[in-house]
């Protein structure tokens, strides 16, 4: 009977000899699970070549090239189906659109005229601005209030300080306040916005200081009433009827209250000066007030009173730009009229077509 321990030792020794022989011969002694697969090549993007067409081939136009598919991938290395893009667009890059050359010319003319007149005003040379009747009447209105012993009522509209008309109104208020300080008249400024009240106080105080009458300044005459439109109007109506101011100024943005205020001031016999850029309210002010600053006159009044070189130069530059545009419009109307009178003239028709298709577009 064989000893089992001795038999197992003999079998283990034989197995070890077989394994050593396999290692020496380089045979497949590694287990199957330890063999890594061959690494696949990474897909690469094939750039479209820009080689010149060979003989017998026809070069593609930009539109045809845009429609040509572009292959991506490495079919030869990976065997995968390459991706194809059918929506490639041909991008025509230009820095300037020369079809808009006339627009660039108009912008340069406007900006150039404004810059020229600002430099002209800064150099100290006089800039002529025509007199505005409504501003010339400020001295008359304040002088009348002084003689009658009554107050001057100034209303800066119902909009907040971010409204450009309210800002222009502050410039006119400075002029009225300075004249009142010189004449020793009382100026009352009820406001519909708290920020407008603060700005008006600063403006009037600076005007009194520049007039040499800081002691005559009374900030209690500049106060806030309410944000409500008709609540504000009702208070102003009552104030006019009770106090009967000798002069009323309406400068700023107004809406439905314009006619109510102007008619109330007219009924008490006050001299009235209005200024606004609200087109719908201008007829009411023109009908009920003694003087009215119409539209751009209101903004020109700000430059006229301030005397700032920047504002005066900007005002003159804008006027020059408007004159140039008006001249071009008149020229175009004349050419279009002549082209309709002489329809067989190809020269006139071509000029009109060029103006309509290139200049006015």
Short mmCIF file of C-alpha atoms in Angstrom, two decimals:
data_model
loop_
_atom_site.label_atom_id
_atom_site.label_comp_id
_atom_site.label_asym_id
_atom_site.label_seq_id
_atom_site.Cartn_x
_atom_site.Cartn_y
_atom_site.Cartn_z
CA UNK A 1 0.00 0.00 0.00
CA UNK A 2 1.33 3.41 -1.02
CA UNK A 3 1.95 6.06 1.60
CA UNK A 4 -0.36 9.02 0.59
CA UNK A 5 1.98 11.68 1.99
CA UNK A 6 4.92 10.35 0.00
CA UNK A 7 2.73 10.10 -3.20
CA UNK A 8 1.60 13.77 -2.92
CA UNK A 9 5.19 14.93 -2.44
CA UNK A 10 6.24 13.10 -5.61
CA UNK A 11 3.32 14.71 -7.60
CA UNK A 12 4.17 18.23 -6.33
CA UNK A 13 7.79 17.85 -7.31
CA UNK A 14 6.79 16.71 -10.83
CA UNK A 15 4.41 19.69 -11.22
CA UNK A 16 7.16 22.13 -10.16
CA UNK A 17 9.54 20.65 -12.75
CA UNK A 18 6.90 21.04 -15.51
CA UNK A 19 6.29 24.71 -14.51
CA UNK A 20 10.03 25.53 -14.50
CA UNK A 21 10.37 24.00 -17.96
CA UNK A 22 7.51 26.08 -19.31
CA UNK A 23 9.07 29.29 -17.94
CA UNK A 24 12.38 28.44 -19.51
CA UNK A 25 10.79 27.82 -22.95
CA UNK A 26 8.65 31.04 -22.78
CA UNK A 27 5.41 29.19 -23.10
CA UNK A 28 1.95 30.39 -22.14
CA UNK A 29 2.47 30.11 -18.42
CA UNK A 30 0.51 33.36 -17.68
CA UNK A 31 -3.17 33.07 -16.88
CA UNK A 32 -5.61 34.29 -19.53
CA UNK A 33 -7.09 36.97 -17.23
CA UNK A 34 -3.74 38.77 -16.86
CA UNK A 35 -3.34 39.58 -20.58
CA UNK A 36 -4.34 43.21 -21.39
CA UNK A 37 -5.94 43.88 -24.76
CA UNK A 38 -3.97 45.85 -27.27
CA UNK A 39 -4.57 49.64 -26.72
CA UNK A 40 -6.69 51.12 -29.44
CA UNK A 41 -5.49 54.20 -31.24
CA UNK A 42 -7.12 57.44 -30.11
CA UNK A 43 -9.41 59.02 -32.69
CA UNK A 44 -7.93 62.07 -34.31
CA UNK A 45 -9.69 64.86 -36.16
CA UNK A 46 -8.74 65.08 -39.76
CA UNK A 47 -8.25 68.70 -40.74
CA UNK A 48 -9.66 69.68 -44.12
CA UNK A 49 -6.79 70.07 -46.47
CA UNK A 50 -6.38 73.24 -48.48
CA UNK A 51 -4.27 71.74 -51.20
CA UNK A 52 -4.49 73.21 -54.64
CA UNK A 53 -6.68 71.20 -56.99
CA UNK A 54 -4.76 68.84 -59.11
CA UNK A 55 -5.02 68.71 -62.84
CA UNK A 56 -8.40 67.44 -63.91
CA UNK A 57 -10.06 68.55 -60.66
CA UNK A 58 -12.19 71.66 -60.40
CA UNK A 59 -11.76 74.05 -57.44
CA UNK A 60 -14.85 74.41 -55.26
CA UNK A 61 -16.49 77.77 -54.88
CA UNK A 62 -17.05 79.06 -51.27
CA UNK A 63 -20.72 78.06 -51.43
CA UNK A 64 -19.88 74.60 -52.71
CA UNK A 65 -17.18 74.21 -50.08
CA UNK A 66 -19.72 75.08 -47.40
CA UNK A 67 -21.95 72.24 -48.57
CA UNK A 68 -19.12 69.70 -48.75
CA UNK A 69 -19.14 67.21 -45.86
CA UNK A 70 -16.24 67.13 -43.46
CA UNK A 71 -15.15 63.79 -42.13
CA UNK A 72 -13.90 63.45 -38.60
CA UNK A 73 -12.23 60.43 -37.11
CA UNK A 74 -9.65 57.90 -38.15
CA UNK A 75 -11.45 55.24 -40.04
CA UNK A 76 -8.22 53.57 -41.06
CA UNK A 77 -6.93 53.23 -37.50
CA UNK A 78 -10.07 52.58 -35.46
CA UNK A 79 -12.43 51.11 -38.00
CA UNK A 80 -15.27 53.27 -36.67
CA UNK A 81 -17.65 55.07 -38.96
CA UNK A 82 -16.48 58.71 -39.23
CA UNK A 83 -18.83 61.50 -38.22
CA UNK A 84 -20.05 63.77 -40.98
CA UNK A 85 -21.09 67.41 -40.68
CA UNK A 86 -23.53 68.65 -43.30
CA UNK A 87 -24.21 72.06 -41.67
CA UNK A 88 -20.85 73.76 -41.99
CA UNK A 89 -21.32 77.44 -42.80
CA UNK A 90 -18.97 79.64 -44.75
CA UNK A 91 -18.24 82.71 -42.62
CA UNK A 92 -17.41 85.84 -44.55
CA UNK A 93 -15.61 88.07 -42.04
CA UNK A 94 -15.32 91.80 -42.59
CA UNK A 95 -14.42 94.49 -40.09
CA UNK A 96 -16.41 97.23 -41.81
CA UNK A 97 -19.65 97.05 -43.71
CA UNK A 98 -18.98 99.40 -46.58
CA UNK A 99 -22.67 99.50 -47.44
CA UNK A 100 -23.11 101.64 -44.30
CA UNK A 101 -20.47 104.17 -45.25
CA UNK A 102 -23.00 107.00 -45.47
CA UNK A 103 -24.17 106.39 -41.93
CA UNK A 104 -20.57 106.64 -40.75
CA UNK A 105 -20.21 109.93 -42.63
CA UNK A 106 -23.33 111.41 -40.99
CA UNK A 107 -22.13 110.36 -37.52
CA UNK A 108 -18.74 111.93 -38.15
CA UNK A 109 -20.37 115.17 -39.29
CA UNK A 110 -22.54 115.36 -36.16
CA UNK A 111 -19.76 114.49 -33.74
CA UNK A 112 -17.28 116.71 -35.55
CA UNK A 113 -19.55 119.74 -35.38
CA UNK A 114 -20.19 119.25 -31.65
CA UNK A 115 -16.49 118.81 -30.87
CA UNK A 116 -15.59 121.84 -32.98
CA UNK A 117 -18.05 124.16 -31.25
CA UNK A 118 -17.10 122.94 -27.78
CA UNK A 119 -13.45 123.69 -28.57
CA UNK A 120 -14.54 127.03 -29.99
CA UNK A 121 -16.42 127.94 -26.79
CA UNK A 122 -13.59 126.77 -24.54
CA UNK A 123 -11.11 128.98 -26.36
CA UNK A 124 -13.00 132.00 -25.04
CA UNK A 125 -14.45 133.17 -28.34
CA UNK A 126 -18.12 134.22 -28.17
CA UNK A 127 -20.85 131.79 -29.15
CA UNK A 128 -23.94 133.57 -30.37
CA UNK A 129 -27.27 132.18 -29.19
CA UNK A 130 -30.46 134.05 -29.99
CA UNK A 131 -32.39 135.57 -27.14
CA UNK A 132 -35.27 133.57 -25.70
CA UNK A 133 -38.29 135.71 -24.86
CA UNK A 134 -39.37 133.54 -21.94
CA UNK A 135 -36.01 133.94 -20.20
CA UNK A 136 -35.90 137.65 -20.86
CA UNK A 137 -39.22 137.86 -19.01
CA UNK A 138 -37.73 136.48 -15.78
CA UNK A 139 -36.55 139.91 -14.64
CA UNK A 140 -39.95 141.40 -15.49
CA UNK A 141 -41.88 138.74 -13.57
CA UNK A 142 -39.70 138.84 -10.45
CA UNK A 143 -39.62 142.65 -10.51
CA UNK A 144 -43.39 142.73 -10.65
CA UNK A 145 -43.61 140.40 -7.63
CA UNK A 146 -41.25 142.67 -5.72
CA UNK A 147 -43.30 145.75 -6.50
CA UNK A 148 -46.56 144.04 -5.49
CA UNK A 149 -45.09 142.54 -2.33
CA UNK A 150 -46.12 139.03 -3.30
CA UNK A 151 -44.25 135.78 -3.74
CA UNK A 152 -42.94 133.98 -6.81
CA UNK A 153 -44.27 130.44 -7.30
CA UNK A 154 -41.95 128.02 -9.06
CA UNK A 155 -43.20 124.52 -10.03
CA UNK A 156 -40.51 122.09 -11.35
CA UNK A 157 -42.95 119.59 -12.89
CA UNK A 158 -44.21 116.34 -11.39
CA UNK A 159 -41.35 114.02 -12.41
CA UNK A 160 -38.35 112.94 -10.36
CA UNK A 161 -34.79 114.19 -10.65
CA UNK A 162 -33.88 111.47 -13.18
CA UNK A 163 -36.09 113.21 -15.75
CA UNK A 164 -34.03 115.40 -18.09
CA UNK A 165 -36.68 118.13 -18.01
CA UNK A 166 -36.44 118.32 -14.24
CA UNK A 167 -32.69 118.74 -14.50
CA UNK A 168 -33.13 121.55 -17.05
CA UNK A 169 -35.70 123.08 -14.71
CA UNK A 170 -33.08 123.36 -11.97
CA UNK A 171 -30.97 125.62 -14.19
CA UNK A 172 -33.91 127.96 -14.75
CA UNK A 173 -34.65 127.87 -11.00
CA UNK A 174 -31.11 129.05 -10.31
CA UNK A 175 -31.65 132.06 -12.55
CA UNK A 176 -35.04 132.89 -11.00
CA UNK A 177 -33.66 132.48 -7.47
CA UNK A 178 -30.68 134.70 -8.12
CA UNK A 179 -32.90 137.43 -9.54
CA UNK A 180 -35.23 137.09 -6.56
CA UNK A 181 -32.28 137.36 -4.17
CA UNK A 182 -31.13 140.55 -5.88
CA UNK A 183 -34.67 142.03 -5.82
CA UNK A 184 -35.37 140.74 -2.30
CA UNK A 185 -38.41 138.76 -3.44
CA UNK A 186 -39.73 135.50 -1.94
CA UNK A 187 -39.51 132.32 -4.02
CA UNK A 188 -41.71 129.36 -3.03
CA UNK A 189 -40.99 125.92 -4.55
CA UNK A 190 -43.45 123.10 -3.68
CA UNK A 191 -42.29 119.78 -5.13
CA UNK A 192 -43.86 116.41 -5.89
CA UNK A 193 -40.66 114.40 -5.28
CA UNK A 194 -38.40 114.39 -2.24
CA UNK A 195 -35.20 114.23 -4.29
CA UNK A 196 -36.34 117.20 -6.33
CA UNK A 197 -36.88 119.08 -3.07
CA UNK A 198 -33.31 118.34 -1.97
CA UNK A 199 -31.88 119.40 -5.32
CA UNK A 200 -33.98 122.55 -5.41
CA UNK A 201 -32.80 123.54 -1.93
CA UNK A 202 -29.18 123.17 -2.96
CA UNK A 203 -29.81 125.13 -6.15
CA UNK A 204 -31.59 128.02 -4.47
CA UNK A 205 -29.03 128.20 -1.66
CA UNK A 206 -26.19 128.41 -4.19
CA UNK A 207 -28.06 131.13 -6.09
CA UNK A 208 -28.54 133.21 -2.96
CA UNK A 209 -24.89 132.73 -2.06
CA UNK A 210 -23.71 133.83 -5.50
CA UNK A 211 -25.98 136.89 -5.27
CA UNK A 212 -24.37 137.86 -1.94
CA UNK A 213 -27.56 137.25 0.07
CA UNK A 214 -27.00 133.97 1.97
CA UNK A 215 -28.87 135.36 4.99
CA UNK A 216 -32.05 135.77 2.90
CA UNK A 217 -32.21 132.08 2.03
CA UNK A 218 -35.09 130.22 3.69
CA UNK A 219 -35.18 126.48 3.07
CA UNK A 220 -38.71 126.19 4.51
CA UNK A 221 -40.04 127.75 1.31
CA UNK A 222 -38.85 124.72 -0.63
CA UNK A 223 -40.77 121.67 0.51
CA UNK A 224 -42.27 118.35 -0.48
CA UNK A 225 -46.05 117.97 -0.86
CA UNK A 226 -47.02 114.53 -2.23
CA UNK A 227 -46.26 112.06 -5.00
CA UNK A 228 -49.92 111.89 -5.98
CA UNK A 229 -50.51 113.80 -9.19
CA UNK A 230 -53.88 115.37 -8.46
CA UNK A 231 -53.23 115.68 -4.75
CA UNK A 232 -50.26 117.84 -5.71
CA UNK A 233 -52.40 119.81 -8.15
CA UNK A 234 -55.12 120.37 -5.55
CA UNK A 235 -52.57 121.76 -3.11
CA UNK A 236 -51.15 124.11 -5.78
CA UNK A 237 -54.62 125.34 -6.68
CA UNK A 238 -55.39 126.15 -3.07
CA UNK A 239 -52.02 127.86 -2.64
CA UNK A 240 -52.59 130.04 -5.70
CA UNK A 241 -56.05 131.07 -4.59
CA UNK A 242 -54.94 131.85 -1.02
CA UNK A 243 -51.54 133.46 -1.57
CA UNK A 244 -52.12 134.94 -5.04
CA UNK A 245 -48.49 134.92 -6.18
CA UNK A 246 -47.54 137.68 -8.61
CA UNK A 247 -45.52 135.36 -10.91
CA UNK A 248 -45.85 131.65 -11.66
CA UNK A 249 -43.19 129.55 -13.38
CA UNK A 250 -44.02 126.09 -14.76
CA UNK A 251 -40.77 124.45 -15.84
CA UNK A 252 -40.47 120.69 -16.26
CA UNK A 253 -42.55 117.68 -17.25
CA UNK A 254 -46.32 118.13 -16.97
CA UNK A 255 -49.29 116.02 -17.92
CA UNK A 256 -53.02 116.54 -17.38
CA UNK A 257 -52.42 119.15 -14.68
CA UNK A 258 -50.91 121.69 -17.08
CA UNK A 259 -54.20 123.31 -18.09
CA UNK A 260 -55.53 123.28 -14.50
CA UNK A 261 -52.46 125.10 -13.18
CA UNK A 262 -52.25 127.57 -16.06
CA UNK A 263 -55.95 128.46 -15.85
CA UNK A 264 -55.78 128.92 -12.08
CA UNK A 265 -52.74 131.20 -12.40
CA UNK A 266 -54.47 133.15 -15.14
CA UNK A 267 -57.57 133.60 -12.97
CA UNK A 268 -55.58 135.27 -10.18
CA UNK A 269 -53.85 137.63 -12.62
CA UNK A 270 -50.31 136.29 -12.23
CA UNK A 271 -47.71 136.69 -14.95
CA UNK A 272 -46.94 133.15 -16.12
CA UNK A 273 -43.90 131.63 -17.82
CA UNK A 274 -43.97 127.97 -18.85
CA UNK A 275 -41.47 125.60 -20.41
CA UNK A 276 -41.84 121.92 -21.21
CA UNK A 277 -40.91 119.34 -23.82
CA UNK A 278 -44.21 117.47 -23.55
CA UNK A 279 -45.84 118.00 -26.97
CA UNK A 280 -49.37 117.26 -25.79
CA UNK A 281 -49.23 119.95 -23.07
CA UNK A 282 -47.68 122.76 -25.09
CA UNK A 283 -50.99 124.04 -26.56
CA UNK A 284 -52.43 124.55 -23.05
CA UNK A 285 -49.42 126.52 -21.89
CA UNK A 286 -49.32 128.58 -25.08
CA UNK A 287 -53.01 129.44 -24.67
CA UNK A 288 -52.98 130.31 -20.95
CA UNK A 289 -49.44 131.62 -20.22
CA UNK A 290 -47.71 134.85 -21.16
CA UNK A 291 -44.46 133.20 -22.31
CA UNK A 292 -43.75 129.61 -23.26
CA UNK A 293 -40.48 127.81 -23.94
CA UNK A 294 -41.41 125.31 -26.63
CA UNK A 295 -39.67 121.95 -26.85
CA UNK A 296 -35.97 122.40 -27.47
CA UNK A 297 -36.10 126.01 -26.35
CA UNK A 298 -36.46 124.64 -22.85
CA UNK A 299 -33.20 122.71 -23.10
CA UNK A 300 -31.50 125.56 -24.94
CA UNK A 301 -32.50 127.79 -22.02
CA UNK A 302 -30.39 125.63 -19.74
CA UNK A 303 -27.30 126.20 -21.93
CA UNK A 304 -28.24 129.85 -22.43
CA UNK A 305 -28.44 130.56 -18.71
CA UNK A 306 -25.55 128.41 -17.54
CA UNK A 307 -23.04 129.80 -20.08
CA UNK A 308 -21.11 126.53 -19.87
CA UNK A 309 -18.77 126.06 -22.88
CA UNK A 310 -19.70 122.38 -23.08
CA UNK A 311 -23.44 123.07 -23.16
CA UNK A 312 -23.15 126.00 -25.56
CA UNK A 313 -20.83 124.06 -27.87
CA UNK A 314 -23.12 121.05 -27.82
CA UNK A 315 -26.10 123.27 -28.61
CA UNK A 316 -24.38 124.92 -31.57
CA UNK A 317 -23.00 121.60 -32.84
CA UNK A 318 -26.45 120.03 -32.82
CA UNK A 319 -27.84 123.01 -34.70
CA UNK A 320 -25.16 122.66 -37.37
CA UNK A 321 -25.90 118.95 -37.72
CA UNK A 322 -29.62 119.68 -38.10
CA UNK A 323 -28.89 122.28 -40.78
CA UNK A 324 -26.80 119.76 -42.75
CA UNK A 325 -29.50 117.10 -42.54
CA UNK A 326 -32.16 119.65 -43.55
CA UNK A 327 -30.06 120.65 -46.56
CA UNK A 328 -29.70 117.03 -47.65
CA UNK A 329 -33.44 116.50 -47.32
CA UNK A 330 -34.19 119.56 -49.45
CA UNK A 331 -31.68 118.38 -52.08
CA UNK A 332 -33.27 114.93 -52.16
CA UNK A 333 -36.78 116.38 -52.55
CA UNK A 334 -35.64 118.57 -55.44
CA UNK A 335 -33.95 115.66 -57.23
CA UNK A 336 -36.95 113.37 -56.71
CA UNK A 337 -39.26 116.08 -58.08
CA UNK A 338 -37.07 116.59 -61.15
CA UNK A 339 -36.92 112.83 -61.71
CA UNK A 340 -40.73 112.67 -61.71
CA UNK A 341 -40.95 115.63 -64.12
CA UNK A 342 -38.36 114.16 -66.50
CA UNK A 343 -38.97 110.39 -66.29
CA UNK A 344 -36.77 109.70 -69.35
CA UNK A 345 -33.67 111.10 -67.68
CA UNK A 346 -31.63 108.11 -66.60
CA UNK A 347 -29.11 110.28 -64.76
CA UNK A 348 -31.70 111.78 -62.41
CA UNK A 349 -33.35 108.42 -61.86
CA UNK A 350 -30.04 106.77 -61.04
CA UNK A 351 -29.16 109.51 -58.55
CA UNK A 352 -32.53 109.20 -56.82
CA UNK A 353 -32.24 105.41 -56.70
CA UNK A 354 -28.75 105.65 -55.24
CA UNK A 355 -29.89 108.09 -52.54
CA UNK A 356 -32.87 105.92 -51.61
CA UNK A 357 -31.03 102.60 -51.64
CA UNK A 358 -27.71 103.64 -50.09
CA UNK A 359 -28.02 106.92 -48.20
CA UNK A 360 -31.50 106.61 -46.69
CA UNK A 361 -31.31 102.92 -45.79
#
